[in-house]
Amino acid sequence: MGARIQDGPSDLALAWEGLVGTLLAADANDAHVPLHTIVQWARTEEQRQHALVAGAHGATVRAMHVHVGDPVVLATACQALVAMAQSGATRKQVACDAGALRAIVAALGAHPDHRQLVEDALVALDALLGSADGRREREALDAGVPHVLVATMRHHVERAGVQTLGCRAVRALASTADLPAASAAVGALAGAGVFETVVGAMRAHAGDVRVQEEGCRALGALPARSKPRRAAALGAGAHAAVLAALELPETARGAGCLLYTSDAADDSLRV
């Protein structure tokens, strides 16, 4: 007997459609349940593809807008966005097209002191940014990501975890392969005070290897061979901060950062 031909939706497809429907119909008291289920389900490539087809990205962003007053729902939604974005530029773009970046900015603005939400939002920014064509970075600029990202780091300067995640998001925003988008992103970050903020984080957590490594990587991504921005980094104390970081053996092995040594046209030394 030959194999049975299945010409209708698979059980997984139907399950995702039902989950998305539940999320769209949920109120603030219940929305975190389907969002948490998305986090649990979206652990394989097959499941993430079903999530894409079922419209889970758009439903998650909608939940963030509808339940913007509930930081627990927002935090879980950020976790869901990260889970669905794994290993897929298309899925990241679908989330951003649905308004994910604006929703994250709104969440951080509404609940700047909610510890879990702040961390989950920064992880989501890191996961969604870093495109090859600069499209998501341009959307991030339109959504106000640079200002909110730097403001969040400054607001939580005493929290090493936030500084680590913030530096990762800074690096992701500045690291697109599209040079005009990268230049615009770095310019917006610089205008928001990113050099002083990253250096301040490294000084505040001088003994934390994670902060030092991610701070070095963020500083390395920011100047992009621009003399004015390199000068701004030097003026903020980037050179001294990197040298201090490299005194930690673990940082010297893992940072791969740029050392700011002069304001010449090519004044960096990669380590």
Short mmCIF file of C-alpha atoms in Angstrom, two decimals:
data_model
loop_
_atom_site.label_atom_id
_atom_site.label_comp_id
_atom_site.label_asym_id
_atom_site.label_seq_id
_atom_site.Cartn_x
_atom_site.Cartn_y
_atom_site.Cartn_z
CA MET A 1 0.00 0.00 0.00
CA GLY A 2 1.40 3.37 -0.99
CA ALA A 3 1.94 6.24 1.37
CA ARG A 4 -1.09 8.28 2.26
CA ILE A 5 -1.18 11.61 0.45
CA GLN A 6 -2.08 14.51 2.72
CA ASP A 7 -3.68 17.26 0.69
CA GLY A 8 -4.90 19.45 3.56
CA PRO A 9 -3.13 21.48 6.23
CA SER A 10 -0.82 19.51 8.48
CA ASP A 11 -1.47 19.11 12.16
CA LEU A 12 1.33 21.57 12.88
CA ALA A 13 -0.09 24.13 10.49
CA LEU A 14 -3.51 23.86 12.10
CA ALA A 15 -1.97 24.11 15.56
CA TRP A 16 -0.17 27.34 14.65
CA GLU A 17 -3.29 28.79 13.08
CA GLY A 18 -5.19 28.04 16.27
CA LEU A 19 -2.45 29.54 18.42
CA VAL A 20 -2.39 32.75 16.39
CA GLY A 21 -6.16 32.98 16.60
CA THR A 22 -6.00 32.56 20.37
CA LEU A 23 -3.41 35.33 20.63
CA LEU A 24 -5.45 37.71 18.51
CA ALA A 25 -8.52 37.12 20.68
CA ALA A 26 -6.73 37.23 24.05
CA ASP A 27 -7.17 40.01 26.57
CA ALA A 28 -4.40 41.40 28.77
CA ASN A 29 -4.91 38.70 31.39
CA ASP A 30 -4.46 35.87 28.91
CA ALA A 31 -2.18 37.16 26.15
CA HIS A 32 1.03 36.00 27.83
CA VAL A 33 -0.13 32.35 27.56
CA PRO A 34 -0.15 32.06 23.73
CA LEU A 35 2.98 34.21 23.57
CA HIS A 36 4.77 31.85 25.93
CA THR A 37 3.57 28.95 23.79
CA ILE A 38 5.16 30.59 20.74
CA VAL A 39 8.44 30.78 22.63
CA GLN A 40 8.20 27.08 23.47
CA TRP A 41 7.13 25.93 20.02
CA ALA A 42 9.47 28.02 17.83
CA ARG A 43 12.56 25.95 18.58
CA THR A 44 13.01 24.22 15.23
CA GLU A 45 13.23 25.44 11.65
CA GLU A 46 10.01 23.64 10.77
CA GLN A 47 8.11 25.25 13.62
CA ARG A 48 9.44 28.71 12.80
CA GLN A 49 8.32 28.29 9.20
CA HIS A 50 4.83 27.35 10.35
CA ALA A 51 4.84 30.43 12.59
CA LEU A 52 5.69 32.57 9.56
CA VAL A 53 2.93 31.10 7.42
CA ALA A 54 0.36 31.41 10.21
CA GLY A 55 1.10 35.10 10.73
CA ALA A 56 2.53 34.75 14.22
CA HIS A 57 4.93 37.67 13.77
CA GLY A 58 2.19 40.14 12.99
CA ALA A 59 -0.01 38.78 15.75
CA THR A 60 2.80 39.16 18.26
CA VAL A 61 3.44 42.77 17.26
CA ARG A 62 -0.29 43.49 17.41
CA ALA A 63 -0.40 42.07 20.93
CA MET A 64 2.40 44.45 21.91
CA HIS A 65 0.42 47.43 20.68
CA VAL A 66 -2.89 46.28 22.20
CA HIS A 67 -1.34 45.39 25.57
CA VAL A 68 1.30 48.13 25.78
CA GLY A 69 0.34 48.74 29.40
CA ASP A 70 1.28 45.22 30.49
CA PRO A 71 5.07 44.78 30.82
CA VAL A 72 4.77 41.01 31.34
CA VAL A 73 2.96 40.59 28.03
CA LEU A 74 5.49 42.85 26.33
CA ALA A 75 8.46 40.94 27.74
CA THR A 76 7.01 37.61 26.62
CA ALA A 77 6.26 39.08 23.19
CA CYS A 78 9.90 40.14 22.85
CA GLN A 79 10.93 36.59 23.73
CA ALA A 80 8.55 35.30 21.05
CA LEU A 81 10.03 37.63 18.43
CA VAL A 82 13.51 36.39 19.26
CA ALA A 83 12.44 32.74 19.10
CA MET A 84 10.80 33.18 15.69
CA ALA A 85 13.71 35.23 14.28
CA GLN A 86 16.36 32.56 14.73
CA SER A 87 18.31 31.65 11.57
CA GLY A 88 16.14 33.54 9.15
CA ALA A 89 16.62 36.96 7.56
CA THR A 90 13.17 36.71 5.95
CA ARG A 91 11.48 36.11 9.28
CA LYS A 92 13.33 39.05 10.83
CA GLN A 93 12.19 41.29 8.00
CA VAL A 94 8.59 40.08 8.31
CA ALA A 95 8.64 40.98 12.01
CA CYS A 96 10.06 44.43 11.26
CA ASP A 97 7.58 44.99 8.43
CA ALA A 98 4.83 44.26 10.95
CA GLY A 99 6.17 47.02 13.19
CA ALA A 100 8.29 45.07 15.67
CA LEU A 101 10.91 47.79 16.09
CA ARG A 102 8.34 50.48 16.80
CA ALA A 103 6.60 48.16 19.25
CA ILE A 104 9.87 47.52 21.09
CA VAL A 105 10.59 51.25 21.27
CA ALA A 106 7.10 51.88 22.63
CA ALA A 107 7.54 49.10 25.21
CA LEU A 108 10.82 50.55 26.48
CA GLY A 109 9.30 54.01 26.62
CA ALA A 110 6.25 52.82 28.55
CA HIS A 111 8.12 50.67 31.09
CA PRO A 112 11.73 51.91 31.42
CA ASP A 113 12.12 50.43 34.92
CA HIS A 114 10.76 46.92 34.33
CA ARG A 115 13.88 44.79 34.59
CA GLN A 116 12.75 41.74 32.62
CA LEU A 117 11.16 43.75 29.83
CA VAL A 118 14.23 45.94 29.40
CA GLU A 119 16.50 42.93 29.01
CA ASP A 120 14.13 41.06 26.69
CA ALA A 121 13.64 44.17 24.54
CA LEU A 122 17.39 44.64 24.13
CA VAL A 123 17.81 40.98 23.19
CA ALA A 124 15.06 41.42 20.60
CA LEU A 125 16.77 44.46 19.09
CA ASP A 126 20.01 42.51 18.81
CA ALA A 127 18.17 39.60 17.18
CA LEU A 128 16.31 41.70 14.61
CA LEU A 129 19.08 44.08 13.51
CA GLY A 130 22.23 43.45 11.46
CA SER A 131 20.78 43.09 7.95
CA ALA A 132 22.81 42.75 4.78
CA ASP A 133 20.88 45.39 2.85
CA GLY A 134 20.37 47.97 5.60
CA ARG A 135 16.59 47.85 5.33
CA ARG A 136 15.95 46.94 8.95
CA GLU A 137 18.48 49.51 10.15
CA ARG A 138 16.68 52.25 8.21
CA GLU A 139 13.44 51.11 9.80
CA ALA A 140 15.17 51.26 13.19
CA LEU A 141 16.15 54.88 12.56
CA ASP A 142 12.57 55.75 11.60
CA ALA A 143 11.32 54.03 14.76
CA GLY A 144 13.70 55.98 17.02
CA VAL A 145 15.76 52.98 18.11
CA PRO A 146 19.11 54.82 18.54
CA HIS A 147 17.77 57.36 21.03
CA VAL A 148 15.78 54.82 23.06
CA LEU A 149 18.65 52.32 23.06
CA VAL A 150 21.17 54.83 24.40
CA ALA A 151 18.66 56.26 26.88
CA THR A 152 17.93 52.78 28.21
CA MET A 153 21.62 52.06 28.76
CA ARG A 154 22.06 55.34 30.59
CA HIS A 155 19.00 54.75 32.75
CA HIS A 156 20.37 51.37 33.88
CA VAL A 157 24.07 52.15 34.06
CA GLU A 158 24.39 50.20 37.33
CA ARG A 159 23.13 46.98 35.73
CA ALA A 160 25.92 45.05 34.02
CA GLY A 161 23.47 42.81 32.19
CA VAL A 162 21.70 45.75 30.58
CA GLN A 163 25.03 47.29 29.55
CA THR A 164 26.14 44.02 27.96
CA LEU A 165 22.90 43.61 26.03
CA GLY A 166 22.83 47.28 25.10
CA CYS A 167 26.33 47.13 23.65
CA ARG A 168 25.33 44.09 21.60
CA ALA A 169 22.32 45.95 20.21
CA VAL A 170 24.50 48.98 19.42
CA ARG A 171 26.90 46.79 17.51
CA ALA A 172 24.06 45.08 15.62
CA LEU A 173 22.56 48.41 14.58
CA ALA A 174 25.93 49.73 13.37
CA SER A 175 27.06 46.54 11.63
CA THR A 176 24.85 46.34 8.55
CA ALA A 177 26.79 45.62 5.38
CA ASP A 178 24.98 48.48 3.63
CA LEU A 179 27.42 51.36 4.06
CA PRO A 180 24.94 54.28 3.74
CA ALA A 181 22.62 52.65 6.29
CA ALA A 182 25.55 51.91 8.59
CA SER A 183 26.75 55.50 8.36
CA ALA A 184 23.26 56.82 9.13
CA ALA A 185 22.89 54.44 12.06
CA VAL A 186 26.24 55.39 13.55
CA GLY A 187 25.44 59.07 13.06
CA ALA A 188 22.14 58.70 14.91
CA LEU A 189 23.79 56.74 17.70
CA ALA A 190 26.55 59.32 18.01
CA GLY A 191 23.99 62.09 18.19
CA ALA A 192 22.30 60.25 21.04
CA GLY A 193 25.60 60.06 22.96
CA VAL A 194 26.54 56.46 22.33
CA PHE A 195 30.31 56.93 22.71
CA GLU A 196 30.00 58.46 26.18
CA THR A 197 27.41 55.82 27.11
CA VAL A 198 29.47 52.80 26.08
CA VAL A 199 32.63 54.20 27.66
CA GLY A 200 30.64 54.98 30.80
CA ALA A 201 29.39 51.40 30.92
CA MET A 202 32.93 50.05 30.63
CA ARG A 203 34.14 52.34 33.41
CA ALA A 204 31.21 51.48 35.68
CA HIS A 205 31.82 47.73 35.25
CA ALA A 206 35.58 47.62 34.92
CA GLY A 207 35.82 44.10 36.30
CA ASP A 208 33.00 42.57 34.26
CA VAL A 209 34.45 40.70 31.30
CA ARG A 210 31.17 40.59 29.40
CA VAL A 211 30.70 44.35 29.58
CA GLN A 212 34.32 44.93 28.56
CA GLU A 213 34.13 42.57 25.59
CA GLU A 214 30.82 43.87 24.28
CA GLY A 215 31.88 47.45 24.93
CA CYS A 216 35.03 46.93 22.87
CA ARG A 217 33.03 45.32 20.08
CA ALA A 218 30.51 48.16 20.06
CA LEU A 219 33.27 50.79 19.94
CA GLY A 220 34.95 48.84 17.16
CA ALA A 221 31.78 48.90 15.05
CA LEU A 222 30.95 52.56 15.57
CA PRO A 223 33.60 54.81 13.94
CA ALA A 224 33.42 53.09 10.52
CA ARG A 225 36.58 54.96 9.34
CA SER A 226 34.92 58.33 9.86
CA LYS A 227 37.39 60.90 11.20
CA PRO A 228 34.77 63.02 13.04
CA ARG A 229 33.26 59.97 14.70
CA ARG A 230 36.63 58.53 15.53
CA ALA A 231 37.51 61.86 17.10
CA ALA A 232 34.24 61.76 19.06
CA ALA A 233 35.12 58.28 20.32
CA LEU A 234 38.56 59.44 21.39
CA GLY A 235 37.09 62.49 23.07
CA ALA A 236 34.71 60.27 25.03
CA GLY A 237 37.64 58.24 26.35
CA ALA A 238 37.33 55.18 24.11
CA HIS A 239 41.09 54.67 23.80
CA ALA A 240 41.63 54.57 27.56
CA ALA A 241 38.57 52.36 28.07
CA VAL A 242 39.76 49.80 25.53
CA LEU A 243 43.28 49.74 26.97
CA ALA A 244 41.84 49.19 30.45
CA ALA A 245 39.61 46.40 29.14
CA LEU A 246 42.56 44.64 27.57
CA GLU A 247 44.22 44.38 30.96
CA LEU A 248 41.70 41.61 31.68
CA PRO A 249 43.15 38.44 30.09
CA GLU A 250 39.71 37.16 29.09
CA THR A 251 38.92 40.40 27.28
CA ALA A 252 42.24 40.36 25.43
CA ARG A 253 41.40 36.91 24.08
CA GLY A 254 37.82 37.57 23.09
CA ALA A 255 37.14 41.19 22.29
CA GLY A 256 38.51 41.54 18.76
CA CYS A 257 38.12 45.30 19.21
CA LEU A 258 39.66 48.39 17.66
CA LEU A 259 42.25 50.37 19.54
CA TYR A 260 41.95 54.11 19.04
CA THR A 261 45.53 55.34 18.78
CA SER A 262 45.38 58.60 16.76
CA ASP A 263 43.13 60.66 14.53
CA ALA A 264 44.96 59.67 11.35
CA ALA A 265 43.04 58.35 8.37
CA ASP A 266 43.59 54.77 9.48
CA ASP A 267 44.35 54.95 13.18
CA SER A 268 43.13 51.61 14.42
CA LEU A 269 44.86 48.42 15.40
CA ARG A 270 42.77 45.27 15.45
CA VAL A 271 43.65 42.84 18.22
#
